[in-house]
Coordinates of C-alpha atoms in Angstrom, one line a residue:
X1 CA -8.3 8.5 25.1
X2 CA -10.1 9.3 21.9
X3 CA -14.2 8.4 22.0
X4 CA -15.7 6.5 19.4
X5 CA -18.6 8.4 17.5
X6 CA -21.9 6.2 18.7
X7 CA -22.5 3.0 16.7
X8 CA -24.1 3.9 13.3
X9 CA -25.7 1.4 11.7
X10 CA -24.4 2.2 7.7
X11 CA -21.2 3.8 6.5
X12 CA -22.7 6.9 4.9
X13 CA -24.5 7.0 8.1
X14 CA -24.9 11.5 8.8
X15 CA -22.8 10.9 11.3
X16 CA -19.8 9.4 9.4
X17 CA -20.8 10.3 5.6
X18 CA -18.5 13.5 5.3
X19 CA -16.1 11.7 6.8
X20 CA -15.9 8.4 4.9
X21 CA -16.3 10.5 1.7
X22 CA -13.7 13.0 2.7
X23 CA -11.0 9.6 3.5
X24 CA -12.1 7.9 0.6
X25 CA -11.4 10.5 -1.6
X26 CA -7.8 10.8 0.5
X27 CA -7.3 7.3 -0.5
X28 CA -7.6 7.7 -4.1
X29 CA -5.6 10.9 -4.7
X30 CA -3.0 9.4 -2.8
X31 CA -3.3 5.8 -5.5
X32 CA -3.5 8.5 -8.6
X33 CA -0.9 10.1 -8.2
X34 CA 1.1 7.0 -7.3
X35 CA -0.2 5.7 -10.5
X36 CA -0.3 8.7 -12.3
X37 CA 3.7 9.7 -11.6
X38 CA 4.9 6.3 -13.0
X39 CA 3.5 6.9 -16.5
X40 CA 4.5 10.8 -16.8
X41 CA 8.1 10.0 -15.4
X42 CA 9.8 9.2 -18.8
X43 CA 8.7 12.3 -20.0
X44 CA 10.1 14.4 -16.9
X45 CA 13.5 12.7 -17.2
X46 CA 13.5 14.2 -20.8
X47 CA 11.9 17.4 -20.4
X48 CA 14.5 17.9 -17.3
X49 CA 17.8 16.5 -18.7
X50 CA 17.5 14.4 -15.1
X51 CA 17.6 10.9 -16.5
X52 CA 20.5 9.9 -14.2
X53 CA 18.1 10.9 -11.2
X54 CA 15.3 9.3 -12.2
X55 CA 15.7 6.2 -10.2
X56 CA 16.0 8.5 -7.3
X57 CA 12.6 10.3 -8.2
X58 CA 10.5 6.8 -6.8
X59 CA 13.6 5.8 -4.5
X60 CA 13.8 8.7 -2.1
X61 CA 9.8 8.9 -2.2
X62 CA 9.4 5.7 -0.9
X63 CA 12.6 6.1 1.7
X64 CA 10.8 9.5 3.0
X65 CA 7.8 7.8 3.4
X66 CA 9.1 4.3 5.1
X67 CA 10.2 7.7 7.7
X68 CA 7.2 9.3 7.6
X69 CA 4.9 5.8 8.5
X70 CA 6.8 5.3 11.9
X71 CA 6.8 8.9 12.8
X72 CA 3.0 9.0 11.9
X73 CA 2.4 6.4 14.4
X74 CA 4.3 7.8 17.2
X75 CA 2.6 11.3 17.1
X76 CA -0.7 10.0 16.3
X77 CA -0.8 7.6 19.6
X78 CA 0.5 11.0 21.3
X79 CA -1.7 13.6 20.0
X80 CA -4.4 11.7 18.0
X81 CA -4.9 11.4 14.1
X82 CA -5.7 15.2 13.4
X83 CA -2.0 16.8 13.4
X84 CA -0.5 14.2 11.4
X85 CA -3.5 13.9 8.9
X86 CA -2.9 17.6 8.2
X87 CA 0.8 17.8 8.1
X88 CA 0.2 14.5 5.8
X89 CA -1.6 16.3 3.3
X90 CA 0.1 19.8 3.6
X91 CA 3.5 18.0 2.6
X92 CA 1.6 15.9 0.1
X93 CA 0.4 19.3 -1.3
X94 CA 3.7 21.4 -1.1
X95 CA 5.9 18.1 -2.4
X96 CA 3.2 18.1 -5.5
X97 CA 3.9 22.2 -5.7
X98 CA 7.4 21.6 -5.8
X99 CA 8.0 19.1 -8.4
X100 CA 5.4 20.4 -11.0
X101 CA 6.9 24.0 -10.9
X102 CA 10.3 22.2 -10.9
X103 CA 13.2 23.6 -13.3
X104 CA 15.5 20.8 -12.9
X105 CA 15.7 17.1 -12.0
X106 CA 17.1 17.3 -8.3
X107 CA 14.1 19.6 -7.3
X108 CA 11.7 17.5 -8.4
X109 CA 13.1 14.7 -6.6
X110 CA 13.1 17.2 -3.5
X111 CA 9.7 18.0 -4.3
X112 CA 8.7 14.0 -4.7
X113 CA 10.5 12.9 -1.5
X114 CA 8.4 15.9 0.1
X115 CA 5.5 14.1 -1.0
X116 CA 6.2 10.9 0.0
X117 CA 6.3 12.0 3.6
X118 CA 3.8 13.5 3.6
X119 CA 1.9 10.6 1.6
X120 CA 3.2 8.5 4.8
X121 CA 1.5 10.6 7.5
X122 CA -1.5 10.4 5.8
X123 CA -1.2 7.3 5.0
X124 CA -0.9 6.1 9.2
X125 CA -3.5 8.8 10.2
X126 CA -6.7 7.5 8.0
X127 CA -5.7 3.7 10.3
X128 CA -6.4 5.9 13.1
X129 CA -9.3 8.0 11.8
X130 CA -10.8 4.5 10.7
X131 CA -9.7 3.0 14.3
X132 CA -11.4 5.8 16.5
X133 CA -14.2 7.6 14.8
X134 CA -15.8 4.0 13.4
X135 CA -18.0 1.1 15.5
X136 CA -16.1 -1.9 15.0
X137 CA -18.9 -3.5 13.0
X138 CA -18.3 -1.7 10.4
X139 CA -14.9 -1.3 9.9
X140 CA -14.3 -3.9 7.1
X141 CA -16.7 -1.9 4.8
X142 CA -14.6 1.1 5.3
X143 CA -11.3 -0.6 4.6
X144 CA -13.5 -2.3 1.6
X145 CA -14.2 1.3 0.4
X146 CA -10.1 2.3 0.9
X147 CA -9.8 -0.8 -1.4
X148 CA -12.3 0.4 -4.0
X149 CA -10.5 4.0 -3.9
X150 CA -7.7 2.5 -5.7
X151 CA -9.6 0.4 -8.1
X152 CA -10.7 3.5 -10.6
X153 CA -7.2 5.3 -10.6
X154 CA -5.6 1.5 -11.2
X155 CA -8.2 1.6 -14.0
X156 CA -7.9 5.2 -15.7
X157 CA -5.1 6.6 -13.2
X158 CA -1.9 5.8 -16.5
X159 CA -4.4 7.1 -19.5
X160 CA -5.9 10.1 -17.8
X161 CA -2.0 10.4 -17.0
X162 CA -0.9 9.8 -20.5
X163 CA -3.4 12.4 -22.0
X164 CA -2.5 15.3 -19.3
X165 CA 0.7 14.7 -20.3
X166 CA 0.4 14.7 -24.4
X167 CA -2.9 17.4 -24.0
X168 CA -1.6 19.9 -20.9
X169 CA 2.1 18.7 -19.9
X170 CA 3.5 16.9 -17.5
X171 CA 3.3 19.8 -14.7
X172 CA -0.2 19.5 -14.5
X173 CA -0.1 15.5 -13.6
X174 CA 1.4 17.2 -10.2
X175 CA -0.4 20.6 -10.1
X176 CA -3.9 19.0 -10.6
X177 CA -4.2 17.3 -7.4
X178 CA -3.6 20.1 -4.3
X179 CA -7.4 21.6 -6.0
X180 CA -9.1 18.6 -4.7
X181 CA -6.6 17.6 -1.4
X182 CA -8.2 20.5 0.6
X183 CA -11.9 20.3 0.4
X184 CA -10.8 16.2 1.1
X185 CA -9.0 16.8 4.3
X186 CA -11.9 19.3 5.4
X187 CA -14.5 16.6 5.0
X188 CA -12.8 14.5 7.3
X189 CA -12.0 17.4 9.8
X190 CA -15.8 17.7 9.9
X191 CA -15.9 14.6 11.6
X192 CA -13.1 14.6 13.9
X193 CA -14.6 18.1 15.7
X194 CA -16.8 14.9 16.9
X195 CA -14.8 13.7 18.6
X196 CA -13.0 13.9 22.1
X197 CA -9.8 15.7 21.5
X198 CA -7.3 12.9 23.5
X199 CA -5.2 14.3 26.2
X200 CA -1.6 15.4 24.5
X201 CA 0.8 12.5 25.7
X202 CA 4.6 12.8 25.2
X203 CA 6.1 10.3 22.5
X204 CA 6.3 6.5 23.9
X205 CA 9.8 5.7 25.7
X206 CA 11.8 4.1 22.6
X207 CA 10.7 6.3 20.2
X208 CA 13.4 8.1 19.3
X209 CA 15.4 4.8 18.3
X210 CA 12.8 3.4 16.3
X211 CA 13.2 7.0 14.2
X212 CA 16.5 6.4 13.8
X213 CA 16.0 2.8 12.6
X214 CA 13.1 3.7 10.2
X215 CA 15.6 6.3 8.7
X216 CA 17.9 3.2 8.1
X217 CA 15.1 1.1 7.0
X218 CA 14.2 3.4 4.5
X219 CA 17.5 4.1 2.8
X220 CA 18.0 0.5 2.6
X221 CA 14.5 0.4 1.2
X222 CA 15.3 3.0 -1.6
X223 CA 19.0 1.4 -2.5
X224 CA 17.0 -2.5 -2.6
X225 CA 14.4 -0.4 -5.0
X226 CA 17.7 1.4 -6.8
X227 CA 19.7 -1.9 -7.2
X228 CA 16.7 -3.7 -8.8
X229 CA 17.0 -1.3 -11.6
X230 CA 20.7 -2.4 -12.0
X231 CA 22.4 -5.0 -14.2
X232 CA 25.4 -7.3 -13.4
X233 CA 27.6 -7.6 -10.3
X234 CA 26.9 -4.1 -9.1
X235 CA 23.0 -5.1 -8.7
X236 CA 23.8 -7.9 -6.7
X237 CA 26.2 -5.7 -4.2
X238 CA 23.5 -3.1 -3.8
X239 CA 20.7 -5.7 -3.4
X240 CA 23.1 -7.5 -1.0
X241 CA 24.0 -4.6 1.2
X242 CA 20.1 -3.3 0.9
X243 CA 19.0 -6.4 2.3
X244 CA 21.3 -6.4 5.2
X245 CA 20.5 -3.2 6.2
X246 CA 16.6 -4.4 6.3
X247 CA 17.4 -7.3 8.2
X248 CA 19.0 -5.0 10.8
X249 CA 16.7 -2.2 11.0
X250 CA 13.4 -3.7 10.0
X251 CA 12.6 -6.3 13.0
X252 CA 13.0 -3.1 15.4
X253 CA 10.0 -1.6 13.6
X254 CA 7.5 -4.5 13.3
X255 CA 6.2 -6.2 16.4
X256 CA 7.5 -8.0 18.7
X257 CA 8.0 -12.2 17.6
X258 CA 7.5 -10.8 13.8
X259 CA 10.6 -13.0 12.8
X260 CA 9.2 -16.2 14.7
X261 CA 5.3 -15.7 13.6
X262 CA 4.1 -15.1 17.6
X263 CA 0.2 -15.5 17.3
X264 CA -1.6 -12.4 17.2
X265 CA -0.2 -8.9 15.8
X266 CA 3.0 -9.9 14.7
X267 CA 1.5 -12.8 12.4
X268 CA -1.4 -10.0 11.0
X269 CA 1.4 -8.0 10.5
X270 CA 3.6 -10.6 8.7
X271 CA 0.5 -11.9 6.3
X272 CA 0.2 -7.8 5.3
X273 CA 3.2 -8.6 4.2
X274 CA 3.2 -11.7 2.1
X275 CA 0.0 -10.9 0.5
X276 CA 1.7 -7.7 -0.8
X277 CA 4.7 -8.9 -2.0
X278 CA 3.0 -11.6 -3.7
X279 CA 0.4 -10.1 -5.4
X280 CA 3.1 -7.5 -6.2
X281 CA 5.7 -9.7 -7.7
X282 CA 3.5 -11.4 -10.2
X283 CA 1.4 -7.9 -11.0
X284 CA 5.5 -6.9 -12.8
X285 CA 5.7 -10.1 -14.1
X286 CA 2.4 -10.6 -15.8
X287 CA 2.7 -8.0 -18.4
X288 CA 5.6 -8.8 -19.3
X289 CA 5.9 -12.2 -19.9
X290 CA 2.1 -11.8 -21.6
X291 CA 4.5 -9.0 -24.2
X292 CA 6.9 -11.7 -24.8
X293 CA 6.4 -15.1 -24.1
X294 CA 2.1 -15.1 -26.2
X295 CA 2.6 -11.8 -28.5
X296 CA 0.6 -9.4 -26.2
X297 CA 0.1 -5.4 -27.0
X298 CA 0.8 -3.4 -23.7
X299 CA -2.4 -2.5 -24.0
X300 CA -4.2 -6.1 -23.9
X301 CA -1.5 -6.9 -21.1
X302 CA -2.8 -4.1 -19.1
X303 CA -6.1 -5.4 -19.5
X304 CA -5.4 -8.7 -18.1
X305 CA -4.2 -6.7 -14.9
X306 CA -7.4 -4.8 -14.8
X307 CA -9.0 -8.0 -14.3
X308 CA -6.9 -8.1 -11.2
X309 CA -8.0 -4.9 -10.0
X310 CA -12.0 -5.8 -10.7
X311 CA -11.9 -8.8 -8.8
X312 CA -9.9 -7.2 -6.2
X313 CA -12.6 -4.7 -5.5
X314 CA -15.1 -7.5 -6.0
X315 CA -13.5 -9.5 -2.6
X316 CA -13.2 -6.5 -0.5
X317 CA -16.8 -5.5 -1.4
X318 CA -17.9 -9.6 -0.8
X319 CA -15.6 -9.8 2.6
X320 CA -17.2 -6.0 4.1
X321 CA -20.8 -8.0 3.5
X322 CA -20.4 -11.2 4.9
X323 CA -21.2 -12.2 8.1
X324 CA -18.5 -11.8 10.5
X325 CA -16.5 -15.1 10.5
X326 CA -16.2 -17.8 13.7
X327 CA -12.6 -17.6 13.3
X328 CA -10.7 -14.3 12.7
X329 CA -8.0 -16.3 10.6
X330 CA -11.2 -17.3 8.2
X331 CA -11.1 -14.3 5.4
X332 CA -6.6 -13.9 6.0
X333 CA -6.6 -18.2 5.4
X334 CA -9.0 -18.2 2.3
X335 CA -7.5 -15.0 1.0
X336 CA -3.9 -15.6 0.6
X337 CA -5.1 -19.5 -0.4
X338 CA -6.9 -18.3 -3.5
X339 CA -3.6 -15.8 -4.1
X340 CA -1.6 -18.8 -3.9
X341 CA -3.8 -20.6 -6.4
X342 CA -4.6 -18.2 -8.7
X343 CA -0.7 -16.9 -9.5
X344 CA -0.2 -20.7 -9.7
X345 CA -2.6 -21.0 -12.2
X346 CA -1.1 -17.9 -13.9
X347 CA 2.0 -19.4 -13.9
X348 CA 0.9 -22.4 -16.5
X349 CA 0.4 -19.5 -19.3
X350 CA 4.0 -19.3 -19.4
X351 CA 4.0 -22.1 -21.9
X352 CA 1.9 -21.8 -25.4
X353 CA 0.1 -24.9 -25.3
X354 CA -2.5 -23.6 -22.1
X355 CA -5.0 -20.9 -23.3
X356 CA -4.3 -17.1 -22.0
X357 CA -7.4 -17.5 -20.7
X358 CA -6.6 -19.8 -17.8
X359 CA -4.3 -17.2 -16.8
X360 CA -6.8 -14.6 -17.1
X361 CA -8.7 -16.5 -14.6
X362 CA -6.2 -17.3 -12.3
X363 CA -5.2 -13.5 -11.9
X364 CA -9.2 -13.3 -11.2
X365 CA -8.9 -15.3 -8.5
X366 CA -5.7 -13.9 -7.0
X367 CA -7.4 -10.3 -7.4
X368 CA -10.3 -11.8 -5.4
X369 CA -8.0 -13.2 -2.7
X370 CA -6.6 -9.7 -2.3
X371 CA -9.9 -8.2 -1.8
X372 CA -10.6 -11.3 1.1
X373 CA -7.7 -11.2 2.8
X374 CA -6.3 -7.1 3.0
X375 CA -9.1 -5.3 4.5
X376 CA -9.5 -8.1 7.0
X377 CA -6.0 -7.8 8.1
X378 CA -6.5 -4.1 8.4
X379 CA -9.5 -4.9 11.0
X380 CA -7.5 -7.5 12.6
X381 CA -4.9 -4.8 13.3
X382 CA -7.0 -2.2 14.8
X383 CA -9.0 -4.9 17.2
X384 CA -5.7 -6.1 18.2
X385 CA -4.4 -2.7 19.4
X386 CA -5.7 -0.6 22.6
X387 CA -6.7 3.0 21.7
X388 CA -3.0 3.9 22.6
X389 CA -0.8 1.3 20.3
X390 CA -3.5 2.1 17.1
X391 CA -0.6 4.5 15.9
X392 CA 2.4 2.0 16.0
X393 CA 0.3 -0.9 15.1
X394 CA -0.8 0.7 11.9
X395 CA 2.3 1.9 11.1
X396 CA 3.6 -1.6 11.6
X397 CA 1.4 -3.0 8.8
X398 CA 1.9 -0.4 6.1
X399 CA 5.5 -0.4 7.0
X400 CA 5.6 -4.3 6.2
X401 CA 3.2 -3.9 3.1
X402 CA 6.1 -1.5 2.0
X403 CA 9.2 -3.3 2.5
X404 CA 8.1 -6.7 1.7
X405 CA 7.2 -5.5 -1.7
X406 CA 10.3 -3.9 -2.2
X407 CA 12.5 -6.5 -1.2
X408 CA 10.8 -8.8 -3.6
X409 CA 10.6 -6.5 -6.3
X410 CA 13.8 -6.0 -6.2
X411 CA 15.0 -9.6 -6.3
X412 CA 12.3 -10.0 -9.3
X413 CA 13.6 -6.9 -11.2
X414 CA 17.9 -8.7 -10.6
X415 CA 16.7 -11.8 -11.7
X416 CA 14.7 -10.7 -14.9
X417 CA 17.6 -8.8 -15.8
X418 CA 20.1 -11.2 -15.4
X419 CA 19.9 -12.3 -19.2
X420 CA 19.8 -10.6 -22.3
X421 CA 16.3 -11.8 -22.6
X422 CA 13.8 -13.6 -19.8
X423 CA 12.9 -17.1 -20.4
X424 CA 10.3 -19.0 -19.7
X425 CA 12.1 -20.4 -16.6
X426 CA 12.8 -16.9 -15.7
X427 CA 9.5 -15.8 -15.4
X428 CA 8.2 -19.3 -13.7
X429 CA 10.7 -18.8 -11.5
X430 CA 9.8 -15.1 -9.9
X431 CA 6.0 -16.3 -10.0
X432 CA 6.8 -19.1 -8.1
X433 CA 8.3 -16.6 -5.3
X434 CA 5.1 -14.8 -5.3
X435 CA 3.0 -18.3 -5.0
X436 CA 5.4 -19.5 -2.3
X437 CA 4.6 -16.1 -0.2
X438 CA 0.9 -16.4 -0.5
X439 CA 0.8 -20.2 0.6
X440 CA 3.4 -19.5 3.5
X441 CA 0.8 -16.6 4.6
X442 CA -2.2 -19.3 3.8
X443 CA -0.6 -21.7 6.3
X444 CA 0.3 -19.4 8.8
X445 CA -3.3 -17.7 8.6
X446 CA -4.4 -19.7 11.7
X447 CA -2.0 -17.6 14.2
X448 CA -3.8 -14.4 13.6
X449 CA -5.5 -15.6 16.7
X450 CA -4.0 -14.8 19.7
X451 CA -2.8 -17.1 22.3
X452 CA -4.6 -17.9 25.6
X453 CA -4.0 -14.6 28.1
X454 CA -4.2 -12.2 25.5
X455 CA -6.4 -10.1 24.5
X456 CA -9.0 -11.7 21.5

């Protein structure tokens, strides 16, 4: 078993300030270049000739790292976070390597699905870092911090893109990164010398089957995300055969009563999951229906998304000072109510005669919820889960913050391109989804708490 350091009383403590800086700055290389790869994409297709592989570019990245998140778990529960956290970043590194000195299209979507296993390692091993190396008390300001790394790349991540791409080329929007990966990782290796190294463990009985179904998970996973790209009756076979394959393999990966809500993990684990798909279904939405339905500029419809990001940054900074709530469903309940409300509210802008600025609001508020409820359900993961299970258990969470999204991005992305052109019933319609997941998460906030006989 790993030793926690000895309680500090602040984050940047001298005990844990290397550290924190070292994961924070983990965190947001990992959301730039997530960020960063989307806008300089178009101009890689074109550059390579690879256009018919560019759905496969973000596809197989996300099926690699749907792989990578189980597997992280398993070896970090065996061995600890150290091994994974530097494969994790030397993949992350050689994937990047690979695609920006890539002379054709199917290298670089070698090179991308490199780094998207390597992104998942990473990903799982900072849970654990965050889990062992941190007093409980302050846990929720770390995961606050995680949730203010992505804020400034959300912000400037597509323009600093856009001008590397115009000013340098778009090899550099995948070169750049490695120079600051490395003196990262180290920071974060400082503080795990700290710690107890944990007595090597073979993997947990089972785990060679849940391998094999996170491998099916995440081709289904990339075919869900390739379908919603599609048009016509060919979409609707892939989404249906993608989301077959997720109901089969998927349940085997999440916890145990995930399907029927059991009280405790599976329900945290669940509410990861709603949150993200409904913050995430009306973030794709917004823009456009701002672009089409009131006149918008991509650039003033960006804006309005912004204002998402702020306020998200703005709850998970409020939720990491508040006292710690009587109930443990408090911040999850509150959270995914004010998601629910605010994409409501966003939903009215749909028709001219209600001010944008309602729906600016509402996406405020949503954005706020966001910042309530996910670093909470982050902490709620890691006190549910012995020293042993931190691995699986925060594998389990990303894994459903990952498919969840998909799944409804996918059925957003069939739907809106069922028509010539979207409607304002269209849009209503796929914003509706993502207020129905945030009340359904809202509602089943209160089984976050686990039943009598197990552990609080």
């Amino acid at each position: 078993m790993t030793a926690t350091l000895a309680p500090a009383a602040r984050l940047y403590d001298p005990r844990l300030r290397a550290m924190t800086v070292g994961s924070v700055a983990l965190v947001s290389l990992l959301a730039f270049e997530a960020l960063a790869v989307g806008t300089a994409m178009p101009t890689v297709a074109r550059a390579l000739d690879g256009l018919g592989l560019y759905a496969l570019a973000f596809g197989g990245s996300f099926a690699a790292g749907v792989l990578a998140m189980v597997l992280s778990g398993i070896w970090c529960d065996a061995r600890g976070p150290r091994a994974p956290m530097w494969g994790g970043v030397g993949l992350f590194v050689v994937g990047l390597l690979v695609a920006g000195s890539a002379d054709a299209m199917g290298t670089l979507v070698i090179g991308r699905a490199v780094q998207g296993f390597g992104s998942g390692l990473l990903s799982v091993a900072l849970y654990v870092v965050v889990g062992q190396a941190y007093p409980e008390q302050l846990r929720r300001r770390v995961f606050a911090a995680f949730a203010a790394a992505w804020v400034i790349p959300s912000l400037v991540g597509p323009a600093v893109a856009g001008l590397i791409v115009e000013h340098l080329g778009w090899r550099w929007v995948f070169l750049a990164v490695p120079v600051v990966a490395l003196p990262a990782v180290l920071l974060v290796e400082s503080g795990l010398r700290t710690l107890d190294r944990p007595t090597p463990a073979g993997p947990p009985a089972g785990a060679a089957a849940r391998i094999g179904w996170a491998a099916g998970a995440g081709v289904s996973a990339a075919l869900l995300h390739h379908g919603g790209q599609q048009r016509g009756a060919f979409a609707v076979t892939l989404v249906v055969v993608a989301l077959a394959g997720l109901g089969v393999c998927a349940p085997r990966l999440l916890p145990a009563g995930f399907l029927r809500a059991a009280r405790g993990l599976p329900t945290v684990v669940g509410l990861r999951g709603l949150a993200a798909a409904a913050f995430a279904g009306a973030e794709v939405v917004i823009p456009l229906m701002l672009s089409r339905q009131r006149g918008f500029s991509p650039t003033a419809a960006g804006l309005v998304l912004t204002v998402g990001a702020l306020s998200w940054s703005v709850g998970s900074w409020l939720q990491g000072r508040l006292p710690p709530p009587r109930s443990s469903a408090t911040l999850p309940r509150w959270g995914l109510a004010c998601v629910a409300a605010g994409t409501a509210t966003v939903t009215l802008a749909v028709w001219p005669a209600v001010p944008v600025a309602v729906g600016v609001a509402g996406w405020a508020v949503a954005g706020l919820g966001m910042g309530l409820a996910y670093p909470s359900l982050s902490v709620l993961t890691l006190a549910l889960s012995t020293p042993d299970e931190q691995g699986r258990n925060s594998s389990s969470l990303q894994l459903a913050d990952s498919l969840f999204t998909a799944t409804v991005l996918a059925l957003t992305g069939t739907v809106l391109a069922a028509g010539t052109t979207p409607g304002p019933a269209g849009y209503a319609g796929t914003l509706a989804v993502a207020v129905g997941c945030a009340l359904l998460g809202a509602l089943l906030a209160g089984r976050v708490v686990p039943g009598r006989g197990h552990p609080a």
